[in-house]
Coordinates of C-alpha atoms in Angstrom, one line a residue:
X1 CA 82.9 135.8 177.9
X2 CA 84.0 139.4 177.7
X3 CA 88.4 139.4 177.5
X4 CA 89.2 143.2 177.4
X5 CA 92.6 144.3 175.7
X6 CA 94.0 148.2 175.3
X7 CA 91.9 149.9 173.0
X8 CA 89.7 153.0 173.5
X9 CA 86.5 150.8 173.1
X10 CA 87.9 148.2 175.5
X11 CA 88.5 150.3 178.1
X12 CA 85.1 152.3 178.3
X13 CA 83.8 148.8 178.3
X14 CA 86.4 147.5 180.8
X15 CA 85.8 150.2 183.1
X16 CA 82.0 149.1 182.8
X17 CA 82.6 145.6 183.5
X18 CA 85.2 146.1 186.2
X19 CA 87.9 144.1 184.6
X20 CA 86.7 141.1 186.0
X21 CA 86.7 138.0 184.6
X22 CA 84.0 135.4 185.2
X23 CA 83.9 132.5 187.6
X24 CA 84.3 129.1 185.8
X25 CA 80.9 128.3 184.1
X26 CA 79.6 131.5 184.4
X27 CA 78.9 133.7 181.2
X28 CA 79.4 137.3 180.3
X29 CA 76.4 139.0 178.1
X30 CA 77.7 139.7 174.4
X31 CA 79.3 143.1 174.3
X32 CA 79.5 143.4 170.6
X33 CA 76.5 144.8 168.9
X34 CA 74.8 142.7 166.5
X35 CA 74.5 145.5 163.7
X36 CA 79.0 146.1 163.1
X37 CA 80.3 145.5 160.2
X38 CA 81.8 142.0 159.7
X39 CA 85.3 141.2 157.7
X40 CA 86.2 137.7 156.7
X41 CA 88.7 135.6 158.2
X42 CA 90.6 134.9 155.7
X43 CA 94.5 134.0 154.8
X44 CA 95.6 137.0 153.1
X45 CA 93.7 139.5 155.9
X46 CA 96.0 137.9 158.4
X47 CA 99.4 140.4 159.2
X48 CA 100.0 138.7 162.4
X49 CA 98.6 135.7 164.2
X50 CA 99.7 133.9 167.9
X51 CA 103.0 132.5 167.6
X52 CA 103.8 128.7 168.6
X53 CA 105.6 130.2 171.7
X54 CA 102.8 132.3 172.9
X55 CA 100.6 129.7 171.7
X56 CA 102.4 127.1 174.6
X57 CA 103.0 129.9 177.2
X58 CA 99.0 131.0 177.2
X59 CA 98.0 126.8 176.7
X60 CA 100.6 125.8 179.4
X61 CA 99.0 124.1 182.2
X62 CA 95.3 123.3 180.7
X63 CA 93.8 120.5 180.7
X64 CA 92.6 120.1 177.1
X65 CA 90.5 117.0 175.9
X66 CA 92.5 114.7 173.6
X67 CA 90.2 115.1 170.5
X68 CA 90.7 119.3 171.5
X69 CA 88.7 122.0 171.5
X70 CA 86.9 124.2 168.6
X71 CA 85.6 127.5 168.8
X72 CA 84.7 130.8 167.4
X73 CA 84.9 133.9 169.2
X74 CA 83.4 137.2 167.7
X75 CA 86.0 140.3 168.4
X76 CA 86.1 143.7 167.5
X77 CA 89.1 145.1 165.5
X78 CA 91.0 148.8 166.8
X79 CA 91.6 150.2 163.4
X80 CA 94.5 152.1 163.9
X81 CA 96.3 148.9 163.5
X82 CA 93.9 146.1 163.0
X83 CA 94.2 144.4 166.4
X84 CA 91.4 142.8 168.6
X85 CA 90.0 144.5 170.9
X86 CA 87.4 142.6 172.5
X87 CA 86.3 139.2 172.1
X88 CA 82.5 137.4 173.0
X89 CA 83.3 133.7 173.3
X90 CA 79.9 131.8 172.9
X91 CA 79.4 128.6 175.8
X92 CA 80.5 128.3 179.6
X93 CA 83.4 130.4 180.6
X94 CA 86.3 127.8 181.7
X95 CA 89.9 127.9 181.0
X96 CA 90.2 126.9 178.1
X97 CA 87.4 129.5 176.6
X98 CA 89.3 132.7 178.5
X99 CA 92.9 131.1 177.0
X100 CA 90.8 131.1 173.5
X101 CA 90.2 135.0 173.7
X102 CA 94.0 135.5 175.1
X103 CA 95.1 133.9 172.3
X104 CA 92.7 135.8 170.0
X105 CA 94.8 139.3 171.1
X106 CA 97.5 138.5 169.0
X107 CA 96.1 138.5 165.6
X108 CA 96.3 141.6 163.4
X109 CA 94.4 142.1 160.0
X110 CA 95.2 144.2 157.3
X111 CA 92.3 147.0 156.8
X112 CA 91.9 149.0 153.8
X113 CA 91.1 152.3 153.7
X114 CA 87.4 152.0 153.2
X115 CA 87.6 149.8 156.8
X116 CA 89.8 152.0 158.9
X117 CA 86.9 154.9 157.8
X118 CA 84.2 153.0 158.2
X119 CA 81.4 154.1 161.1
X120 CA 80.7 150.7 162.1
X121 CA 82.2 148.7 164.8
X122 CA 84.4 146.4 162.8
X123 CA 84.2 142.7 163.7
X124 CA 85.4 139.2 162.7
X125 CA 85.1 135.8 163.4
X126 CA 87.9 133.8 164.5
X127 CA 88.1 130.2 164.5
X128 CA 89.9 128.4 167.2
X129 CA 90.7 125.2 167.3
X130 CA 92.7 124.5 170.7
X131 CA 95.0 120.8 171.0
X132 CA 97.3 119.1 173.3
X133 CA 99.4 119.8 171.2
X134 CA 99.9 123.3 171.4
X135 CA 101.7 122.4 174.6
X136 CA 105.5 122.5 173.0
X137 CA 108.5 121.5 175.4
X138 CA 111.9 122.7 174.9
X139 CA 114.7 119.8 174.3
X140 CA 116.4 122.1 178.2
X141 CA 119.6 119.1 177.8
X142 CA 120.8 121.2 175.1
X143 CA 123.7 123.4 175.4
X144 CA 123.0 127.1 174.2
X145 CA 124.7 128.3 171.2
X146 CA 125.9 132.0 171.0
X147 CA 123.4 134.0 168.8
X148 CA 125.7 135.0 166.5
X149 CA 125.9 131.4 164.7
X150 CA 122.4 132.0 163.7
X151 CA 121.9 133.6 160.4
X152 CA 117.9 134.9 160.1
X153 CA 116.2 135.0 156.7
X154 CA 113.7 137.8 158.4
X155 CA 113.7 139.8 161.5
X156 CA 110.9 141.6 163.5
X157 CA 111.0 145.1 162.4
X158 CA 111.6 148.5 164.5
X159 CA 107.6 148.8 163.6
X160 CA 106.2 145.3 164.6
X161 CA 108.3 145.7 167.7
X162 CA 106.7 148.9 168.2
X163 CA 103.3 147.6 167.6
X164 CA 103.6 144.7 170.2
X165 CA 103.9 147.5 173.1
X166 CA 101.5 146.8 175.7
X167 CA 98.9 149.4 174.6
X168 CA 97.6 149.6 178.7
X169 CA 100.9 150.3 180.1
X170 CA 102.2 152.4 177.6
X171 CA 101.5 155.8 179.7
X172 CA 104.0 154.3 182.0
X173 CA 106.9 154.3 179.5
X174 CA 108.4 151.1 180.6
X175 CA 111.8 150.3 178.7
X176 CA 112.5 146.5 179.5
X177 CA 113.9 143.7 178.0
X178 CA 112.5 140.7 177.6
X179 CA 114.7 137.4 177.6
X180 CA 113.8 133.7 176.8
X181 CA 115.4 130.6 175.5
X182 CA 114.6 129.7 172.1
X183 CA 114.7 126.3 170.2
X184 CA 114.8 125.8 166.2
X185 CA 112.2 123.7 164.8
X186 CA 112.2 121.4 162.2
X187 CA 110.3 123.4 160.0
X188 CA 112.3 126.7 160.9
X189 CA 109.8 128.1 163.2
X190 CA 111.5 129.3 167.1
X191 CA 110.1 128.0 170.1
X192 CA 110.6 130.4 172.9
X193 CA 110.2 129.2 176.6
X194 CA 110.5 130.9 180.0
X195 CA 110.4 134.8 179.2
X196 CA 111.9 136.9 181.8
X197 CA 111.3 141.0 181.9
X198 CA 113.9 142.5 183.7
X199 CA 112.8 145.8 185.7
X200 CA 108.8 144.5 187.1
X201 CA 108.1 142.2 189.7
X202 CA 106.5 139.3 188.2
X203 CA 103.1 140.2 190.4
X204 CA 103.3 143.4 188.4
X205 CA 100.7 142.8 185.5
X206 CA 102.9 144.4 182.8
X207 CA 105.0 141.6 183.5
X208 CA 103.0 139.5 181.7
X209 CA 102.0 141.6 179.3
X210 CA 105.9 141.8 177.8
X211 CA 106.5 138.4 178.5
X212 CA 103.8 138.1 175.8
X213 CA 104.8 140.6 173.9
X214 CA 108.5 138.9 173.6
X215 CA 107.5 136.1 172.6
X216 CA 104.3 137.4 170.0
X217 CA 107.8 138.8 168.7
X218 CA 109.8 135.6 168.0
X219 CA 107.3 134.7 165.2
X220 CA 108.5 137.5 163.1
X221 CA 111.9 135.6 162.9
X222 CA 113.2 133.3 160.1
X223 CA 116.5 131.5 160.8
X224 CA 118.4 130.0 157.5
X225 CA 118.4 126.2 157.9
X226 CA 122.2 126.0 158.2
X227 CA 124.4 127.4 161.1
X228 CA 127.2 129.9 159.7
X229 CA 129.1 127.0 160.7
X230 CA 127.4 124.8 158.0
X231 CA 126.1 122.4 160.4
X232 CA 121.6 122.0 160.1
X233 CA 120.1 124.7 162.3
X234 CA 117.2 122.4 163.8
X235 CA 117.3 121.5 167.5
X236 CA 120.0 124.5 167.9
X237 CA 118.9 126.3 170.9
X238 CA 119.8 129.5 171.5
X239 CA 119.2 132.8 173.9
X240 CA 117.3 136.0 172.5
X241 CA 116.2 139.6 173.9
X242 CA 114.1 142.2 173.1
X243 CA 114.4 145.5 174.7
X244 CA 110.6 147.3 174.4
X245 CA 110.5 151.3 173.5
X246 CA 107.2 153.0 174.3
X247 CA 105.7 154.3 170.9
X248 CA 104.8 157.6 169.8
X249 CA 101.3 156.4 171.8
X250 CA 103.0 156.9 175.0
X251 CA 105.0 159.8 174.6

């Protein structure tokens, strides 16, 4: 299966393949050539990958065996930023394999400079390994805390907020703000449910594409494990927004 995201390469081969996804069970011929250069998967490649919240939001839905689902999908990398840009998934095309490459759109590698000018197509191997559990639910009985009680050990920055802009819509220089309810782990991390985008209709496929984009975002923040209260941070929920600029891409 062929899932085509927002870089050059993409969209020449997007415009080939009609942006059309295939029928459950069907398969898409490979698109990556056999002879570009592959980088390891490895930990300390890895800037960026899906968050628990988009991890849910994408999973949401699925019917996913018990014992889950492993795969490996083969994707080219943009290198102006390290991103996927198009994944082969080996198999039948179902659900669960065209969730697989969505999910695959949110990793970002780091590229040295004898990558980024490399001639090749530039490709790695990403292991998936998709479970039930990936399905998170909010604890929606509790009340929302203002977000000021919250003091975060790290932030998304202007640039990773920048680098989340939908790359396909960015020549329409949208400007909205994305707003979801979040929840504080146990272990710190945010779980983000219901995105809203203020300023699209939600047929509108940009829509979609920032409600993703929020909440790719959420797994850049860090909240301390206390409240400025004092009182344990876990199980807090609260409400965040992101208001999306259009890069220096769009402009």
């Amino acid at each position: 299966m062929a899932i085509v995201r927002d870089f050059g390469l993409a969209l020449a081969i997007g415009s080939t393949l009609g942006w059309a996804l295939p029928a459950d069970g069907q398969r898409f011929p490979s698109i990556i050539p056999q002879g570009s250069e592959t980088i390891r998967f490895e930990a300390e490649r890895i800037i960026a990958r899906p968050s628990i919240s988009v991890r849910s939001f994408i999973l949401t839905g699925l019917v996913i065996p018990a014992e889950g689902r492993n795969l490996s999908l083969r994707c080219s990398l943009g290198r102006e930023l390290g991103g996927v840009a198009v994944c082969d998934v080996p198999g039948r095309q179902g659900d669960i394999e065209q969730a697989a490459a969505e999910l695959a759109e949110h990793y970002r590698f780091r590229l040295d400079e004898r990558l980024q000018d490399s001639a090749s197509m530039l490709v790695v191997v990403i292991p998936e390994h998709i479970s039930p559990a990936d399905i998170r639910t909010a604890t929606a009985n509790l009340p929302l805390i203002p977000l000021a009680q919250i003091h975060f050990e790290r932030r998304a920055s202007e640039d990773e907020l920048g680098e989340l802009y939908p790359r396909h819509v960015g020549h329409r220089e949208l400007t909205p703000t994305v707003r979801m309810d979040c929840e504080i782990l146990p272990d710190l991390a945010l779980l983000c449910v219901d995105p809203e985008v203020s300023g699209l209709d939600p047929d509108d496929p940009a829509y979609r594409a920032f409600q993703l984009a929020g909440l790719q975002a959420t797994g850049f923040f860090r909240p301390s494990a206390t409240l400025t209260s004092g009182a344990a941070a876990p199980g807090h929920r609260f409400r965040m927004a992101f208001r999306f600029q259009p890069p220096s891409f769009a402009k």
